[in-house]
PDB file of C-alpha atoms and ligand atoms in Angstrom:
ATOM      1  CA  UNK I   1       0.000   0.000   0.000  1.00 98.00           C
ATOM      2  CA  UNK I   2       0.838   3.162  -1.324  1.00 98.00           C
ATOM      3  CA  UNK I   3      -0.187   6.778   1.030  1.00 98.00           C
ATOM      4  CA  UNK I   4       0.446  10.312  -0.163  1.00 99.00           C
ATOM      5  CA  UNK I   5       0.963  12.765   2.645  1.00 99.00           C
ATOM      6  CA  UNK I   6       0.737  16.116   1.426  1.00 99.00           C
ATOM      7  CA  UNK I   7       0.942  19.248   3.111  1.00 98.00           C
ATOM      8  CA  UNK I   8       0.257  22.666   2.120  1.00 98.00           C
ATOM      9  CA  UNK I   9       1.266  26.554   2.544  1.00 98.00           C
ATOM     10  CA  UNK I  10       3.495  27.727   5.658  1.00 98.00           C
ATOM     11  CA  UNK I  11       3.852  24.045   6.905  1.00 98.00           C
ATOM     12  CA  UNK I  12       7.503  24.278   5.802  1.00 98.00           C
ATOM     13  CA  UNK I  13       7.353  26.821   8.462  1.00 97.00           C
ATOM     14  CA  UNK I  14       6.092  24.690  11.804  1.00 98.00           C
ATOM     15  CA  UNK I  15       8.868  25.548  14.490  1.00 97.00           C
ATOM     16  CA  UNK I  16       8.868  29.118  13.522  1.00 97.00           C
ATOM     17  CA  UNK I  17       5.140  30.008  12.556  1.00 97.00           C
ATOM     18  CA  UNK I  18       2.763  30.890  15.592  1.00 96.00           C
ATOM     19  CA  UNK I  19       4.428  28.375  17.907  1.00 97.00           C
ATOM     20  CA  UNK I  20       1.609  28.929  20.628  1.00 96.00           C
ATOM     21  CA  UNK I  21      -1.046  27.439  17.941  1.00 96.00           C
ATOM     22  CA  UNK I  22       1.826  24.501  16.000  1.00 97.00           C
ATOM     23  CA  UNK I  23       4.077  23.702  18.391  1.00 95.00           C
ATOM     24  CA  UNK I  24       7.994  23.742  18.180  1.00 96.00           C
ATOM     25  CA  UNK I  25       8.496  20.638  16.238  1.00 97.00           C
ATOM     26  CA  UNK I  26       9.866  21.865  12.553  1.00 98.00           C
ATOM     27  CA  UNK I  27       8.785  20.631   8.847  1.00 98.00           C
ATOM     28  CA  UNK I  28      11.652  18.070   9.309  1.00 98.00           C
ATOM     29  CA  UNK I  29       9.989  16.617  12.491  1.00 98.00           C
ATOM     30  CA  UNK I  30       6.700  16.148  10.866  1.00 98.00           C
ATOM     31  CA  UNK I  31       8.565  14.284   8.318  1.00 98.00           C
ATOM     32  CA  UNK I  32      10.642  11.782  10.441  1.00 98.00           C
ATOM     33  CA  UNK I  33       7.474  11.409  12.559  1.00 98.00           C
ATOM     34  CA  UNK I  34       5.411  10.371   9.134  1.00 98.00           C
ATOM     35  CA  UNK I  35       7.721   8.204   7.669  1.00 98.00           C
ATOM     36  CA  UNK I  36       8.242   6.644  11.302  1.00 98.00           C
ATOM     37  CA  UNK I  37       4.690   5.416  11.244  1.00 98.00           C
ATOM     38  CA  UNK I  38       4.589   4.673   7.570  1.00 98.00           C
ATOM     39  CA  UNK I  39       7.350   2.137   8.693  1.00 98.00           C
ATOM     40  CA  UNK I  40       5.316   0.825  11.514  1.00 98.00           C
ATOM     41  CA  UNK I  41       2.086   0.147   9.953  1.00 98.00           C
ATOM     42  CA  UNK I  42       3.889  -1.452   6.625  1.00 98.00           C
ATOM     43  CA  UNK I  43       3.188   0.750   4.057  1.00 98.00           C
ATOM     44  CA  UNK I  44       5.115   2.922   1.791  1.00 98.00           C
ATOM     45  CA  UNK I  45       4.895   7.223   2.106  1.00 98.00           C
ATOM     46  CA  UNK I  46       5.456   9.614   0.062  1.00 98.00           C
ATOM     47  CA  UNK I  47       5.675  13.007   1.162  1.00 98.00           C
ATOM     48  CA  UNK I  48       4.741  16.183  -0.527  1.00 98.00           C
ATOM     49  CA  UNK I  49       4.606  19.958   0.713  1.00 98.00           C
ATOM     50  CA  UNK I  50       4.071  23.206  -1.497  1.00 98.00           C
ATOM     51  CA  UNK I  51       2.816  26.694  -1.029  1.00 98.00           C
ATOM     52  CA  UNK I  52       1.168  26.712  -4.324  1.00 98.00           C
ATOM     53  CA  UNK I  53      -2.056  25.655  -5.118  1.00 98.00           C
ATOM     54  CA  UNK I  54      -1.673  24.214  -8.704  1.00 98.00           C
ATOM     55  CA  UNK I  55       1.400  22.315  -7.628  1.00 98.00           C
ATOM     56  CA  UNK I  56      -1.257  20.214  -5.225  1.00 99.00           C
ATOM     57  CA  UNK I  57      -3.305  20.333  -7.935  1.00 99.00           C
ATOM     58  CA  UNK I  58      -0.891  18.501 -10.188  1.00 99.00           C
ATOM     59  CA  UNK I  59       0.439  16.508  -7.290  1.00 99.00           C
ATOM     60  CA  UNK I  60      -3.206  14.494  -6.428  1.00 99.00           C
ATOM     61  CA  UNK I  61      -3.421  13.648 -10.289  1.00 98.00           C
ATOM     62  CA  UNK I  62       0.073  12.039 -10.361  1.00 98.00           C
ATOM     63  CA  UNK I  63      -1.445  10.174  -8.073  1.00 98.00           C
ATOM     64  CA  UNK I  64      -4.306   8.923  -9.758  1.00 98.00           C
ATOM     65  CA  UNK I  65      -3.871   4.554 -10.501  1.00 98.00           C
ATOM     66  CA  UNK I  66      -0.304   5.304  -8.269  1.00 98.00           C
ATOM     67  CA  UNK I  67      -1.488   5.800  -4.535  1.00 98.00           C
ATOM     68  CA  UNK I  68      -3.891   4.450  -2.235  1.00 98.00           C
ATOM     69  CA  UNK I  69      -4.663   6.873   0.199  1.00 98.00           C
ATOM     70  CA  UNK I  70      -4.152  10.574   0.580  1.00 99.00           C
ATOM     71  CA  UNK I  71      -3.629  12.104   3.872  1.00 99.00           C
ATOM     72  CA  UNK I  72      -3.832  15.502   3.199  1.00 99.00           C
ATOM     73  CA  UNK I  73      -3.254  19.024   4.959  1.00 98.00           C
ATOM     74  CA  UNK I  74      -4.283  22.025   2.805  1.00 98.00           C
ATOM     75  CA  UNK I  75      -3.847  24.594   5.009  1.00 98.00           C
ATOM     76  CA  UNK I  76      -4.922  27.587   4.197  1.00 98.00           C
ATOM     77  CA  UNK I  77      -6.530  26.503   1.039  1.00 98.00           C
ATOM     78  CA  UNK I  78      -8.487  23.980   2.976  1.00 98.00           C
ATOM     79  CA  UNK I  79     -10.887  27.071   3.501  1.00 98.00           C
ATOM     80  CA  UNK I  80     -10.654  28.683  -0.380  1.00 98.00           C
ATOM     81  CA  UNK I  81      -9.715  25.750  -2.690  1.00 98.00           C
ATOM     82  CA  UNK I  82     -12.487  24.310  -4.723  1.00 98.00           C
ATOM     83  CA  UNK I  83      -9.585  23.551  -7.582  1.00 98.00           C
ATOM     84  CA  UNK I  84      -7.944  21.072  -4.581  1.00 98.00           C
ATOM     85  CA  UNK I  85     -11.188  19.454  -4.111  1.00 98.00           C
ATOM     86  CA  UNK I  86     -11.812  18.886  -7.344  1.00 98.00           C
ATOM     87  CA  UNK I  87      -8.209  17.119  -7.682  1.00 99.00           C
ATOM     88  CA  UNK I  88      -9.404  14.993  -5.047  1.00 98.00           C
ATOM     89  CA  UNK I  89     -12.719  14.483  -6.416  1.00 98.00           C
ATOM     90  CA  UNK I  90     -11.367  13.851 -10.113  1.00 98.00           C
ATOM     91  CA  UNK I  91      -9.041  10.506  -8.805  1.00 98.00           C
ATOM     92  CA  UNK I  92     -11.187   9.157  -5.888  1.00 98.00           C
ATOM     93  CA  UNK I  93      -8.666   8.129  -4.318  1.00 98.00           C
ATOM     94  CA  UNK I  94      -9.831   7.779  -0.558  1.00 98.00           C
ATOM     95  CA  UNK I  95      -8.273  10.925   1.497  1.00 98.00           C
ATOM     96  CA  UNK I  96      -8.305  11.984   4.762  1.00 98.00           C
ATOM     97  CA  UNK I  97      -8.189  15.726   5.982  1.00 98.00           C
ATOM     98  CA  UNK I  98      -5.601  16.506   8.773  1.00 98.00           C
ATOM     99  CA  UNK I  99      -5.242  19.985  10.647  1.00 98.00           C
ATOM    100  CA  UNK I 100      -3.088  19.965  13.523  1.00 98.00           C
ATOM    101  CA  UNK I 101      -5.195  22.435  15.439  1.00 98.00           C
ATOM    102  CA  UNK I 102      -8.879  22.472  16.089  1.00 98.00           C
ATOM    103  CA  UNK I 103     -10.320  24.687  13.020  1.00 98.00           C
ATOM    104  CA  UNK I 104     -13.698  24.306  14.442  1.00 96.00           C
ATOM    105  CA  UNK I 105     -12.303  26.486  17.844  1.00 96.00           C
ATOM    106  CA  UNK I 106     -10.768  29.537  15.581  1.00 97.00           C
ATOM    107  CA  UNK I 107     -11.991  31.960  13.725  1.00 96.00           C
ATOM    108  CA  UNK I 108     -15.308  31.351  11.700  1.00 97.00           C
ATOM    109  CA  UNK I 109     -13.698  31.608   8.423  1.00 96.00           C
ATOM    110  CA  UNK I 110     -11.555  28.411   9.430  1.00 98.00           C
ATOM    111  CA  UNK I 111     -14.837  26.170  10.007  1.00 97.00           C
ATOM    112  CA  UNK I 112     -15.471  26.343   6.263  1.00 98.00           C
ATOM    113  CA  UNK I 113     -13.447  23.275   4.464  1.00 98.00           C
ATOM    114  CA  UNK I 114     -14.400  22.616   1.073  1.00 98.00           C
ATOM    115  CA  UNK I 115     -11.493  19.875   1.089  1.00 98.00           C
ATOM    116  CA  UNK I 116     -13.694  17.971   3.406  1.00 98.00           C
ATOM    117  CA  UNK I 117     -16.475  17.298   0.551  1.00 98.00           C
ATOM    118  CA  UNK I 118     -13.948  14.844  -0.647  1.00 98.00           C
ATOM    119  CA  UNK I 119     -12.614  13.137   2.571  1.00 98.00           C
ATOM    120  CA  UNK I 120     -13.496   9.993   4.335  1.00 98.00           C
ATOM    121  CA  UNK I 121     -12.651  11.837   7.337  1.00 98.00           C
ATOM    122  CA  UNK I 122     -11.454  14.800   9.360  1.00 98.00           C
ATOM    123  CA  UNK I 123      -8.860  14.973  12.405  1.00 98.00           C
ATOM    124  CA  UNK I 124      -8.686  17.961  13.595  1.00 98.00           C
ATOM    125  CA  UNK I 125      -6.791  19.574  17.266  1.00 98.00           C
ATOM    126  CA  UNK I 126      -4.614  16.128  17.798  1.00 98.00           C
ATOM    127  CA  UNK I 127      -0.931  17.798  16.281  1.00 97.00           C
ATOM    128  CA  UNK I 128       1.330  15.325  14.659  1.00 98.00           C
ATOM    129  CA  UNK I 129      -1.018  12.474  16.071  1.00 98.00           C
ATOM    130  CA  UNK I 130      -3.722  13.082  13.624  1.00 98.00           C
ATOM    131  CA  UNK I 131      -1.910  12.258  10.723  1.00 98.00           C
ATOM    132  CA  UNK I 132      -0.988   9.129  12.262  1.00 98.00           C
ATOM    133  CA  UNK I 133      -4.880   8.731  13.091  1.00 98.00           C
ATOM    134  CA  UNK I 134      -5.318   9.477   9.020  1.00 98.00           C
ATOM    135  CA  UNK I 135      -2.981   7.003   8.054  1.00 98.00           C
ATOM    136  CA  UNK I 136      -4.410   4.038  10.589  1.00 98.00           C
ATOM    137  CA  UNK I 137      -8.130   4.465   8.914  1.00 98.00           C
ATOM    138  CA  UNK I 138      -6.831   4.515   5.496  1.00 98.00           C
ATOM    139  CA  UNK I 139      -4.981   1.589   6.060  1.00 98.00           C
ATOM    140  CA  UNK I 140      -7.832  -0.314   8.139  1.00 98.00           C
ATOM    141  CA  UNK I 141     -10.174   0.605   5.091  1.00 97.00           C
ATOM    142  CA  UNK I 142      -7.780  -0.903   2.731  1.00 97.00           C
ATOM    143  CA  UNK I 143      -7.291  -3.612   3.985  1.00 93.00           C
ATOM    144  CA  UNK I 144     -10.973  -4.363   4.265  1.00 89.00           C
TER     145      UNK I 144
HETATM  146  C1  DQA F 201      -4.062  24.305   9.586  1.00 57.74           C
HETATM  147  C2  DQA F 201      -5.245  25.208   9.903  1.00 57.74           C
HETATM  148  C3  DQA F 201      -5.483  26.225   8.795  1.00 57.74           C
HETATM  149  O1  DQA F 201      -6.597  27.038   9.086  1.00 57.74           O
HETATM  150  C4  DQA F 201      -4.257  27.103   8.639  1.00 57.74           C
HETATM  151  O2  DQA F 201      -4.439  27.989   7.549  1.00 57.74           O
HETATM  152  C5  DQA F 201      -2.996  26.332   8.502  1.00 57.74           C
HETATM  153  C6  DQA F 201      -2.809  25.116   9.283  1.00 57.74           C
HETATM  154  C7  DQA F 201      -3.726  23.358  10.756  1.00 57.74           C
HETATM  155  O3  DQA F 201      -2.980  22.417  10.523  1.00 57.74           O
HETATM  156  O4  DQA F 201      -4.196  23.553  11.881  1.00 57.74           O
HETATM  157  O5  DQA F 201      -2.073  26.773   7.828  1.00 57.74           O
HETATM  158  O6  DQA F 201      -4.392  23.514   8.468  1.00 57.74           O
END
């Protein structure tokens, strides 16, 4: 089994960006932590992070017949992207949406996720541990 982990805008910046909200674990962290449970759970990862929208865009249709599960954190464009959910949409591939805080306690605009129309399912407010909560469903649905 094949997961895409992708991340998008200012997550290249976790250690530095509003560590009171992400914590002081950097980009590299996340990445070590990922590929950590990719190894325990037996399945390959593949990780992807850009700041651009069209570069996610063309990331989730490389994927498409390649990857089994998407895991994905849009950031920002989580709340604007309708292009990023209709990547998702176009290779239904099954995804899961990951934020490391709770969106649902900020500001209003941040309870809005059109990425979510194309997910099996949200974690939201668990930090590094809801990717790994991502990755265990898509794996447990696979294997089904
Ligand atoms: C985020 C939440 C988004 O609202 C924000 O724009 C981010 C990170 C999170 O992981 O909590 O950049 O997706």
């Amino acid at each position: 089994m094949k997961l895409l982990i992708i991340n998008g805008p200012n997550l290249n910046m976790l250690g530095i960006r509003e560590k009171h909200l992400y914590g002081a674990q950097d980009y590299a962290a996340l990445c070590d932590y990922l590929r950590a449970q990719g190894e325990r759970l037996g399945v390959e990862v593949e990780l992807f992070q850009s700041n651009h929208e069209g570069a996610i865009v063309d990331r989730i249709q490389e994927a498409y017949q390649k990857i089994d599960g998407i895991v994905i954190n849009p950031a920002a464009y989580t709340h604007t992207s309708v292009a990023i959910l209709d990547a998702l949409k176009a290779v239904s591939i099954p995804a899961c949406e990951v934020h490391l805080t709770d969106v649902n306690a900020r500001e209003d605009f941040r309870r809005i996720s059109y990425i979510r129309l194309a997910c099996d399912k949200t974690f939201a407010g668990y930090g590094f541990d809801g990717y790994r909560m991502a990755m265990e469903y898509l794996v447990e649905t696979y294997k089904k």
